Short mmCIF file of C-alpha atoms and ligand atoms in Angstrom, two decimals:
data_model
loop_
_atom_site.label_atom_id
_atom_site.label_comp_id
_atom_site.label_asym_id
_atom_site.label_seq_id
_atom_site.Cartn_x
_atom_site.Cartn_y
_atom_site.Cartn_z
CA MET A 1 0.01 0.08 0.00
CA ALA A 2 1.36 3.36 -0.91
CA LEU A 3 1.61 6.09 1.76
CA TYR A 4 -0.89 8.30 -0.07
CA GLU A 5 -3.46 5.42 0.41
CA LYS A 6 -3.11 5.23 4.22
CA THR A 7 -5.40 7.02 6.71
CA ALA A 8 -4.05 9.74 9.03
CA ALA A 9 -4.36 7.39 11.91
CA GLU A 10 -2.25 4.74 10.27
CA LEU A 11 0.35 7.61 9.07
CA SER A 12 0.41 8.86 12.67
CA ALA A 13 1.45 5.35 13.93
CA MET A 14 4.15 5.15 11.33
CA LEU A 15 5.58 8.45 12.17
CA ALA A 16 5.67 7.84 15.77
CA LYS A 17 7.59 4.50 15.08
CA LYS A 18 9.86 6.43 12.71
CA GLU A 19 8.93 3.94 10.07
CA VAL A 20 8.60 7.15 7.88
CA SER A 21 9.79 10.64 8.34
CA ALA A 22 7.45 13.68 8.29
CA VAL A 23 9.57 15.12 5.32
CA GLU A 24 9.40 11.69 3.41
CA LEU A 25 5.49 11.76 3.83
CA ALA A 26 5.28 15.37 2.79
CA GLN A 27 7.37 14.53 -0.45
CA ASP A 28 5.04 11.65 -1.11
CA VAL A 29 2.00 13.95 -0.58
CA PHE A 30 3.29 16.38 -3.24
CA ALA A 31 4.38 13.86 -5.76
CA ARG A 32 0.86 12.24 -5.60
CA THR A 33 -0.68 15.74 -5.89
CA LYS A 34 1.50 16.53 -8.90
CA ALA A 35 0.46 13.43 -10.61
CA VAL A 36 -3.30 13.75 -10.18
CA GLU A 37 -3.91 17.51 -9.61
CA ASP A 38 -4.16 18.40 -13.48
CA LYS A 39 -7.28 16.19 -13.32
CA VAL A 40 -8.55 17.09 -9.90
CA GLN A 41 -7.97 20.88 -9.47
CA GLY A 42 -8.58 20.87 -5.60
CA TYR A 43 -6.30 23.37 -4.71
CA VAL A 44 -6.16 27.22 -5.19
CA THR A 45 -2.55 27.35 -3.61
CA LEU A 46 -0.06 24.81 -2.84
CA THR A 47 2.51 25.60 -0.04
CA GLU A 48 5.04 23.00 -0.78
CA GLU A 49 7.95 25.00 0.41
CA SER A 50 6.62 25.72 3.85
CA ALA A 51 5.05 22.44 4.27
CA LEU A 52 8.46 20.72 3.76
CA ALA A 53 10.15 23.38 6.32
CA GLN A 54 7.24 22.31 8.69
CA ALA A 55 7.88 18.55 8.21
CA ALA A 56 11.73 19.00 8.57
CA GLU A 57 11.08 20.87 11.92
CA ILE A 58 8.78 17.91 13.15
CA ASP A 59 11.55 15.47 12.17
CA LYS A 60 14.12 17.49 14.06
CA ARG A 61 12.01 17.57 17.33
CA ARG A 62 11.22 13.85 17.05
CA ALA A 63 14.87 13.00 16.63
CA ALA A 64 15.63 15.05 19.68
CA GLY A 65 13.43 12.79 21.57
CA GLU A 66 10.38 15.05 21.98
CA GLU A 67 7.00 13.37 22.54
CA LEU A 68 4.76 14.71 19.75
CA PRO A 69 0.98 15.12 19.36
CA ALA A 70 -0.73 12.57 17.31
CA LEU A 71 -1.20 14.96 14.22
CA ALA A 72 2.45 16.01 14.31
CA GLY A 73 3.77 15.75 10.76
CA ILE A 74 0.36 14.74 9.26
CA PRO A 75 -0.43 16.80 5.94
CA VAL A 76 -3.70 18.80 6.09
CA ALA A 77 -5.26 20.86 3.45
CA ILE A 78 -7.09 23.95 4.38
CA LYS A 79 -10.28 25.61 2.75
CA ASP A 80 -9.43 28.79 1.25
CA ASN A 81 -11.80 30.69 3.58
CA ILE A 82 -9.92 29.97 6.73
CA CYS A 83 -7.10 32.67 7.23
CA THR A 84 -3.73 31.43 7.12
CA LYS A 85 -1.09 34.17 8.19
CA GLY A 86 1.01 35.31 5.33
CA THR A 87 -0.49 32.89 2.72
CA LEU A 88 -3.16 33.72 0.18
CA THR A 89 -6.67 33.41 1.57
CA THR A 90 -8.94 34.23 -1.52
CA CYS A 91 -12.33 32.61 -0.72
CA ALA A 92 -12.05 31.72 -4.39
CA SER A 93 -13.04 35.27 -5.18
CA LYS A 94 -11.61 37.70 -7.25
CA MET A 95 -12.46 40.18 -4.43
CA LEU A 96 -9.86 38.63 -2.34
CA TYR A 97 -7.32 37.59 -5.17
CA ASN A 98 -4.32 39.31 -3.24
CA PHE A 99 -5.38 38.79 0.32
CA LYS A 100 -2.71 37.53 2.65
CA PRO A 101 -4.21 37.54 6.09
CA PRO A 102 -1.99 39.43 8.81
CA TYR A 103 -3.20 36.68 11.43
CA ASN A 104 -4.08 33.03 11.87
CA ALA A 105 -7.46 31.64 12.37
CA THR A 106 -7.91 30.12 15.85
CA VAL A 107 -8.09 26.68 14.08
CA MET A 108 -4.57 27.30 12.33
CA GLU A 109 -3.14 28.09 15.65
CA LYS A 110 -4.37 24.98 17.07
CA LEU A 111 -3.09 23.04 14.16
CA ALA A 112 0.42 24.73 14.49
CA ALA A 113 0.37 23.81 18.15
CA GLN A 114 -0.21 19.89 17.03
CA GLY A 115 2.62 20.27 14.36
CA VAL A 116 0.52 19.52 11.44
CA VAL A 117 1.86 20.16 7.82
CA VAL A 118 -0.19 22.39 5.88
CA THR A 119 -0.11 21.51 2.12
CA GLY A 120 -2.15 24.31 0.69
CA LYS A 121 -5.51 26.19 0.20
CA ALA A 122 -8.41 24.03 -1.07
CA ASN A 123 -10.67 25.29 -3.69
CA MET A 124 -14.28 26.21 -2.95
CA ASP A 125 -17.29 28.00 -4.27
CA GLU A 126 -16.89 31.70 -3.66
CA PHE A 127 -17.41 32.94 -0.19
CA ALA A 128 -18.79 29.28 0.30
CA MET A 129 -21.85 30.10 -1.79
CA GLY A 130 -22.66 26.94 -3.71
CA SER A 131 -23.10 23.39 -3.67
CA SER A 132 -20.96 22.06 -6.75
CA CYS A 133 -17.50 24.05 -6.45
CA GLU A 134 -18.33 25.43 -9.82
CA ASN A 135 -18.82 29.00 -8.28
CA SER A 136 -14.83 29.66 -7.81
CA ALA A 137 -13.18 32.56 -9.57
CA ALA A 138 -10.14 30.34 -9.86
CA HIS A 139 -11.44 27.17 -11.58
CA PRO A 140 -13.92 24.39 -10.99
CA THR A 141 -12.99 21.35 -8.92
CA HIS A 142 -13.39 17.77 -10.43
CA ASN A 143 -14.91 14.80 -8.51
CA PRO A 144 -11.89 12.32 -8.43
CA HIS A 145 -14.29 9.46 -8.87
CA ASP A 146 -15.38 10.74 -12.19
CA VAL A 147 -13.72 14.06 -13.44
CA ASN A 148 -16.79 14.95 -15.67
CA ARG A 149 -18.73 15.46 -12.39
CA VAL A 150 -18.82 17.93 -9.54
CA PRO A 151 -17.13 17.22 -6.11
CA GLY A 152 -20.02 18.93 -4.46
CA GLY A 153 -19.65 22.28 -2.45
CA SER A 154 -18.93 24.67 -1.20
CA SER A 155 -15.87 22.63 0.51
CA GLY A 156 -15.58 20.81 -2.90
CA GLY A 157 -11.60 21.24 -2.94
CA SER A 158 -11.14 20.00 0.50
CA ALA A 159 -13.20 16.86 -0.03
CA ALA A 160 -11.81 16.19 -3.53
CA VAL A 161 -8.18 16.26 -2.35
CA VAL A 162 -8.77 13.73 0.25
CA ALA A 163 -10.55 11.53 -2.13
CA ALA A 164 -7.99 11.71 -4.66
CA GLY A 165 -5.38 10.66 -2.32
CA GLU A 166 -3.56 13.99 -2.41
CA VAL A 167 -3.68 14.39 1.58
CA PRO A 168 -5.18 12.52 4.34
CA LEU A 169 -7.05 15.24 6.09
CA SER A 170 -8.65 18.60 5.42
CA LEU A 171 -10.72 21.29 6.88
CA GLY A 172 -13.86 22.85 5.49
CA SER A 173 -16.62 24.98 6.52
CA ASP A 174 -20.36 24.15 6.61
CA THR A 175 -23.08 26.88 6.88
CA GLY A 176 -25.87 24.68 5.12
CA GLY A 177 -24.00 21.36 4.09
CA SER A 178 -20.80 22.47 2.65
CA ILE A 179 -18.89 19.76 4.45
CA ARG A 180 -21.51 17.02 4.23
CA GLN A 181 -22.44 17.39 0.70
CA PRO A 182 -19.08 17.25 -0.82
CA ALA A 183 -18.09 14.36 1.69
CA ALA A 184 -21.16 12.34 0.13
CA PHE A 185 -20.32 13.16 -3.37
CA CYS A 186 -16.54 12.28 -3.00
CA GLY A 187 -16.92 9.10 -0.84
CA VAL A 188 -15.06 10.84 2.21
CA THR A 189 -15.99 11.21 5.76
CA GLY A 190 -16.90 14.53 7.20
CA LEU A 191 -18.23 16.35 10.16
CA LYS A 192 -20.12 19.55 10.84
CA PRO A 193 -19.59 20.17 14.57
CA THR A 194 -22.26 21.56 16.88
CA TYR A 195 -22.43 25.38 16.56
CA GLY A 196 -20.02 26.86 19.02
CA ALA A 197 -17.89 23.63 19.18
CA VAL A 198 -15.09 25.07 17.04
CA SER A 199 -13.84 28.71 17.01
CA ARG A 200 -14.78 30.66 13.95
CA TYR A 201 -12.19 33.31 14.31
CA GLY A 202 -10.47 33.72 11.14
CA LEU A 203 -13.11 31.98 9.02
CA ILE A 204 -14.22 34.44 6.48
CA ALA A 205 -17.87 34.90 7.46
CA PHE A 206 -20.60 33.73 5.28
CA ALA A 207 -23.52 33.59 7.75
CA SER A 208 -22.20 33.92 11.28
CA SER A 209 -25.02 32.28 12.98
CA LEU A 210 -24.70 29.03 10.85
CA ASP A 211 -20.99 28.81 9.83
CA GLN A 212 -18.85 26.01 11.63
CA ILE A 213 -15.49 24.94 10.48
CA GLY A 214 -15.04 20.88 10.37
CA PRO A 215 -12.69 18.06 9.43
CA PHE A 216 -12.65 15.76 6.49
CA GLY A 217 -10.91 12.29 6.61
CA ARG A 218 -10.84 9.07 5.26
CA SER A 219 -12.20 7.25 8.45
CA ILE A 220 -14.19 8.09 11.40
CA GLU A 221 -11.02 7.80 13.47
CA ASP A 222 -9.33 10.31 11.34
CA VAL A 223 -12.15 12.76 11.67
CA ALA A 224 -12.28 12.26 15.43
CA MET A 225 -8.50 12.92 15.55
CA LEU A 226 -8.84 16.30 13.61
CA LEU A 227 -11.93 17.27 15.76
CA ASP A 228 -10.01 16.58 18.83
CA ALA A 229 -7.35 19.16 17.56
CA ILE A 230 -9.61 22.04 16.50
CA THR A 231 -12.51 22.11 19.29
CA GLY A 232 -12.32 24.33 22.17
CA HIS A 233 -13.72 27.56 23.84
CA ASP A 234 -12.26 30.69 22.31
CA PRO A 235 -13.04 33.28 24.76
CA MET A 236 -10.60 36.03 23.49
CA HIS A 237 -11.75 35.73 19.81
CA ASP A 238 -15.21 33.96 19.31
CA SER A 239 -17.95 34.69 21.91
CA THR A 240 -20.21 32.05 20.39
CA SER A 241 -17.57 29.18 21.01
CA VAL A 242 -18.21 27.08 24.11
CA LYS A 243 -16.31 24.52 25.93
CA THR A 244 -17.56 21.27 24.90
CA PRO A 245 -18.08 18.01 26.99
CA PHE A 246 -15.72 16.17 24.55
CA GLU A 247 -12.65 18.62 24.04
CA GLY A 248 -9.89 16.59 22.78
CA THR A 249 -11.15 13.28 23.94
CA VAL A 250 -13.38 11.94 20.99
CA ARG A 251 -10.77 9.61 19.42
CA ALA A 252 -9.87 8.15 22.75
CA GLY A 253 -13.60 7.63 23.49
CA LEU A 254 -14.68 5.73 20.37
CA ASN A 255 -16.57 2.74 20.72
CA ALA A 256 -18.28 0.63 18.12
CA ASP A 257 -20.59 -0.87 20.73
CA ILE A 258 -23.86 0.60 19.70
CA LYS A 259 -26.31 -2.17 21.17
CA GLY A 260 -29.59 -0.50 22.21
CA MET A 261 -28.64 2.95 20.37
CA LYS A 262 -32.02 4.36 19.22
CA ILE A 263 -31.78 5.56 15.59
CA GLY A 264 -34.62 7.71 13.98
CA LEU A 265 -35.46 7.63 10.29
CA PRO A 266 -37.35 10.64 9.46
CA LYS A 267 -40.04 9.74 6.88
CA GLU A 268 -39.85 13.23 5.22
CA TYR A 269 -36.15 12.75 4.08
CA PHE A 270 -36.93 9.45 2.23
CA GLY A 271 -39.81 10.60 -0.01
CA ALA A 272 -40.20 11.95 -3.46
CA GLY A 273 -37.27 13.76 -4.84
CA ILE A 274 -34.79 11.43 -3.45
CA SER A 275 -33.41 9.34 -5.89
CA ASP A 276 -33.66 5.45 -5.54
CA ALA A 277 -30.35 4.52 -5.37
CA VAL A 278 -29.83 7.08 -2.43
CA ARG A 279 -32.76 5.99 -0.48
CA GLU A 280 -32.15 2.20 -0.99
CA SER A 281 -28.50 2.73 0.20
CA VAL A 282 -29.38 4.59 3.29
CA LEU A 283 -32.18 2.38 4.20
CA ALA A 284 -29.88 -0.62 4.02
CA ALA A 285 -27.54 1.22 6.34
CA ALA A 286 -30.53 1.37 8.64
CA GLU A 287 -30.91 -2.59 8.26
CA THR A 288 -27.02 -2.90 9.02
CA TYR A 289 -27.79 -0.82 12.25
CA LYS A 290 -30.56 -3.20 13.28
CA ASN A 291 -28.33 -6.10 12.81
CA LEU A 292 -25.59 -4.46 15.20
CA GLY A 293 -28.43 -4.33 17.84
CA ALA A 294 -29.44 -0.65 17.29
CA GLU A 295 -33.37 0.18 17.72
CA VAL A 296 -34.07 1.83 14.46
CA PHE A 297 -37.75 3.35 13.99
CA GLU A 298 -39.66 5.89 11.93
CA ILE A 299 -40.02 9.33 13.15
CA SER A 300 -41.59 12.47 11.61
CA LEU A 301 -39.86 16.04 11.07
CA PRO A 302 -42.62 17.54 8.78
CA LEU A 303 -41.07 21.15 9.30
CA VAL A 304 -38.18 20.04 6.81
CA GLU A 305 -40.54 21.68 4.11
CA TYR A 306 -39.69 24.98 5.29
CA ALA A 307 -36.02 24.31 5.75
CA LEU A 308 -34.83 25.59 2.40
CA PRO A 309 -36.57 28.80 2.37
CA VAL A 310 -35.60 29.71 6.15
CA TYR A 311 -32.06 28.77 5.29
CA TYR A 312 -31.85 30.98 2.14
CA ILE A 313 -33.40 33.89 3.84
CA LEU A 314 -31.30 33.88 7.02
CA SER A 315 -28.01 32.88 5.26
CA SER A 316 -28.34 35.53 2.55
CA ALA A 317 -29.56 38.23 5.17
CA GLU A 318 -26.35 37.55 7.21
CA ALA A 319 -24.19 37.38 3.88
CA SER A 320 -25.40 40.91 2.71
CA SER A 321 -24.26 42.21 6.11
CA ASN A 322 -21.01 40.32 6.45
CA LEU A 323 -20.18 41.22 2.83
CA ALA A 324 -20.59 44.85 3.22
CA ARG A 325 -16.92 45.07 4.42
CA PHE A 326 -15.59 44.41 0.81
CA ASP A 327 -15.94 47.98 -0.46
CA GLY A 328 -12.73 48.32 -2.64
CA VAL A 329 -11.21 50.41 0.36
CA LYS A 330 -10.06 47.97 3.02
CA TYR A 331 -8.73 45.17 1.22
CA GLY A 332 -8.76 43.20 -1.65
CA TYR A 333 -9.99 44.21 -5.18
CA ARG A 334 -10.02 47.78 -6.05
CA THR A 335 -11.69 48.96 -9.37
CA PRO A 336 -9.45 50.86 -11.58
CA ASN A 337 -12.23 52.48 -13.28
CA ALA A 338 -13.97 54.87 -10.50
CA GLY A 339 -12.18 57.94 -11.46
CA ASP A 340 -12.31 60.17 -8.30
CA ASP A 341 -16.06 59.16 -7.46
CA VAL A 342 -16.16 57.34 -4.11
CA ILE A 343 -19.75 55.73 -4.79
CA ALA A 344 -18.27 54.36 -8.03
CA LEU A 345 -15.56 53.14 -6.30
CA TYR A 346 -17.68 51.05 -4.12
CA THR A 347 -20.12 49.84 -6.56
CA LYS A 348 -17.74 49.15 -9.24
CA SER A 349 -15.38 47.41 -6.79
CA ARG A 350 -18.32 45.15 -5.74
CA SER A 351 -19.68 44.59 -9.20
CA GLU A 352 -16.41 43.48 -10.55
CA GLY A 353 -15.03 41.60 -7.61
CA PHE A 354 -17.94 39.62 -6.78
CA GLY A 355 -19.21 36.70 -8.83
CA ALA A 356 -22.81 36.23 -10.04
CA GLU A 357 -23.93 33.88 -7.05
CA VAL A 358 -22.32 36.02 -4.50
CA GLN A 359 -24.16 39.34 -5.89
CA ARG A 360 -27.27 37.17 -6.02
CA ARG A 361 -27.12 36.55 -2.32
CA ILE A 362 -26.21 40.10 -1.41
CA MET A 363 -29.29 41.30 -3.32
CA LEU A 364 -31.57 38.64 -1.66
CA GLY A 365 -30.34 39.41 1.85
CA THR A 366 -30.62 43.16 1.38
CA TYR A 367 -34.08 42.68 0.07
CA VAL A 368 -35.42 40.36 3.07
CA LEU A 369 -33.89 42.98 5.54
CA SER A 370 -35.22 45.96 3.92
CA SER A 371 -37.80 47.93 6.04
CA GLY A 372 -40.86 46.80 4.03
CA TYR A 373 -40.04 43.26 3.86
CA TYR A 374 -38.29 42.42 7.15
CA ASP A 375 -41.22 41.16 8.98
CA ALA A 376 -42.65 39.26 5.99
CA TYR A 377 -39.35 37.48 5.44
CA TYR A 378 -36.63 37.80 7.88
CA LYS A 379 -38.76 37.80 11.06
CA LYS A 380 -40.79 35.04 9.81
CA ALA A 381 -37.69 32.82 9.00
CA ARG A 382 -36.31 33.46 12.61
CA ALA A 383 -39.77 32.28 14.05
CA ALA A 384 -39.83 29.19 11.78
CA GLN A 385 -36.14 28.48 12.78
CA ARG A 386 -37.25 28.44 16.39
CA LYS A 387 -39.92 25.60 15.48
CA ILE A 388 -37.42 23.78 13.59
CA ARG A 389 -35.25 23.64 16.71
CA GLU A 390 -37.93 22.53 18.68
CA GLU A 391 -38.97 19.86 16.39
CA PHE A 392 -35.44 18.27 16.52
CA ALA A 393 -34.98 18.64 20.37
CA ASN A 394 -38.51 16.84 20.37
CA ALA A 395 -37.06 14.13 18.11
CA PHE A 396 -33.97 13.81 20.37
CA ASP A 397 -36.21 13.03 23.31
CA LYS A 398 -37.01 9.70 21.58
CA CYS A 399 -33.85 9.03 19.77
CA ASP A 400 -29.96 9.25 20.18
CA VAL A 401 -29.27 10.01 16.47
CA ILE A 402 -31.27 10.34 13.19
CA LEU A 403 -30.26 8.69 10.04
CA THR A 404 -31.09 10.46 6.66
CA PRO A 405 -29.74 10.88 3.10
CA VAL A 406 -27.12 13.78 2.34
CA ALA A 407 -28.17 14.96 -0.96
CA PRO A 408 -31.18 13.92 -3.26
CA THR A 409 -28.70 12.34 -5.87
CA THR A 410 -25.14 11.35 -6.14
CA ALA A 411 -22.48 13.71 -7.80
CA TYR A 412 -23.88 15.27 -11.14
CA GLY A 413 -22.23 16.49 -14.25
CA ILE A 414 -20.28 19.60 -14.33
CA GLY A 415 -22.45 22.33 -15.80
CA ALA A 416 -25.57 20.48 -15.00
CA LYS A 417 -27.15 22.89 -12.67
CA THR A 418 -25.06 26.28 -13.11
CA THR A 419 -27.96 27.95 -15.18
CA ASN A 420 -30.65 27.00 -12.74
CA PRO A 421 -29.82 28.59 -8.95
CA LEU A 422 -32.93 27.19 -7.51
CA GLU A 423 -32.20 23.66 -8.79
CA MET A 424 -28.68 23.91 -7.16
CA TYR A 425 -30.37 25.31 -3.84
CA ALA A 426 -32.95 22.20 -3.68
CA GLY A 427 -29.96 19.84 -3.63
CA ASP A 428 -29.35 21.31 0.07
CA ILE A 429 -32.71 20.10 1.29
CA CYS A 430 -31.29 17.30 3.48
CA THR A 431 -28.44 19.36 5.11
CA VAL A 432 -29.73 22.79 5.80
CA SER A 433 -31.92 21.89 8.88
CA VAL A 434 -28.87 20.79 10.82
CA ASN A 435 -27.34 24.36 10.54
CA ILE A 436 -30.66 25.96 11.31
CA ALA A 437 -30.87 23.92 14.44
CA GLY A 438 -27.10 24.23 15.48
CA LEU A 439 -26.69 20.42 15.62
CA PRO A 440 -23.63 18.29 14.63
CA GLY A 441 -24.05 16.26 11.39
CA LEU A 442 -21.65 13.20 10.40
CA VAL A 443 -21.24 12.15 6.76
CA GLN A 444 -19.70 8.92 5.74
CA PRO A 445 -19.85 6.48 2.51
CA CYS A 446 -22.66 4.06 2.78
CA GLY A 447 -22.60 2.61 -0.85
CA PHE A 448 -22.46 3.40 -4.76
CA ASP A 449 -24.77 4.04 -7.31
CA GLY A 450 -25.02 2.05 -10.61
CA ASP A 451 -22.15 4.48 -12.09
CA LYS A 452 -19.94 3.58 -9.06
CA MET A 453 -20.42 7.03 -7.82
CA PRO A 454 -20.07 7.18 -3.82
CA ILE A 455 -23.44 7.58 -1.68
CA GLY A 456 -23.17 9.12 1.60
CA MET A 457 -25.54 9.04 4.56
CA GLN A 458 -25.94 11.61 7.37
CA LEU A 459 -26.05 10.90 11.08
CA ILE A 460 -27.43 13.86 12.97
CA GLY A 461 -26.96 14.28 16.77
CA PRO A 462 -28.28 16.50 19.60
CA ARG A 463 -26.16 19.47 20.57
CA PHE A 464 -22.65 18.17 21.59
CA GLY A 465 -23.52 14.70 20.64
CA GLU A 466 -20.22 14.39 18.68
CA GLN A 467 -19.13 11.26 20.45
CA THR A 468 -22.44 9.32 20.03
CA LEU A 469 -22.30 10.32 16.35
CA LEU A 470 -18.98 9.19 15.62
CA ASN A 471 -19.40 6.04 17.71
CA ALA A 472 -22.40 5.36 15.40
CA GLY A 473 -20.39 6.07 12.45
CA LEU A 474 -17.62 3.80 13.60
CA ALA A 475 -20.01 0.89 14.07
CA PHE A 476 -21.29 1.09 10.47
CA GLU A 477 -17.93 1.67 9.01
CA GLN A 478 -16.72 -1.41 10.71
CA ALA A 479 -19.66 -3.43 9.65
CA SER A 480 -19.64 -2.26 5.98
CA GLY A 481 -15.88 -1.92 5.48
CA LEU A 482 -16.62 1.42 3.81
CA ARG A 483 -13.75 3.65 4.71
CA ASN A 484 -10.64 4.85 3.02
CA ILE A 485 -11.97 4.95 -0.47
CA ILE A 486 -9.47 6.44 -2.70
CA ALA A 487 -10.25 7.24 -6.42
CA ALA A 488 -8.25 5.40 -8.95
CA LEU A 489 -7.43 8.38 -11.17
N1 LIG B 501 -25.03 25.03 -0.52
C1 LIG B 501 -25.43 25.87 0.37
C2 LIG B 501 -25.39 27.34 0.02
O1 LIG B 501 -24.80 27.58 -1.25
C3 LIG B 501 -24.57 25.65 1.75
C4 LIG B 501 -23.25 26.35 1.52
C5 LIG B 501 -22.43 26.16 2.88
O2 LIG B 501 -22.49 25.39 3.59
N2 LIG B 501 -21.36 26.87 2.89
O3 LIG B 501 -25.70 28.16 0.70
#
């Protein structure tokens, strides 16, 4: 087995036993990347030089006999909306084409303390708005399992580079499904943590009340390792972050014995609109759970019907406010065509710097917040959000976790939905409620469709139910053997 086919946990053990050095591993990672990146296009920026320097530093410390954390020397790719000090952070937007943050996101400080090797910045939909990784000002990313298809979005680059064997771990962000849907499309494991479990400081904001950073990996254990590294209260920088009950202990707490676990199947998630292949595969996973001794039963979450409008109203409202800071003055792109008119400077910088989808969200958000429509749209969406939260809370009185599909279909062809934004939005139906309710959601592979494209399943937990989720995920992973799926390319 080549190094690039190993999971992060396997590589961590090899590094600790000095069977491989961090520099050798980093060299292997960049060799694989050079071999396949032409086809995948998962990165916006590669940081080979600094990665090799970080790896050399780890080797030096290990040689000196230092006891190192589990992730020391492990290569990790970072979504391009997470601020990396001195390294381009573009959000895949012309607006930030030249932005080198003067500071690190909290997660980057945490990863640095672990000694990870940062391989580069992964491609995404511009400002994390999209479901296919086609809305990137850089280039679209391709699904490693079929390069004519999308990898999903918005963290499509982060998912694709893991699936392509370019890197064992990556970070993404999830506002309405952007970790979970690309994980499903690319056949990798991804977790959207509970809102507040991971500091958002240095994550370039899309919708602050919904955004969360989370890990991608090739196995449950890998995802647990990276989650352990990034969770934590950040009182200095993110007042919405909290101390979780599982800080740093999820990997050690993994336990595949799920006998008696109560798993709810919400009937609304399996109805019309979900493809047969996806439905059958997720229902087969439910059978596996029954065989493992879980109690699996149908539940009802009827408010899912309102999830998409609620999500697109709230997220666009917050986006319109968050993105007001990009004005051509403070940072990023500035139009050369404004003469000495300051209003033209603002409007032209924004019209030229933002792509079509970002402009659409800003207009939608400004509209739902405008005085004549605030009550009719924004306020109503907030009220519906409370109802959706209650509905999930009630469901978790009856069950430990909820099992659903991730997306209505497997990965579709590049260009298939780019002309119809509403069709693109409809693909988010199974994921957005999790953000609206602030819950954790785990996605892992559960099968393949007739074209051999990966199918993912989603496990939703109560707030701070990450350990239970990952235990349930591990039980399925062991029973199915579906882990560490790397595209042949
Ligand atoms: N696809 C959703 C959107 O376009 C979710 C994006 C995300 O989670 N960042 O808004």
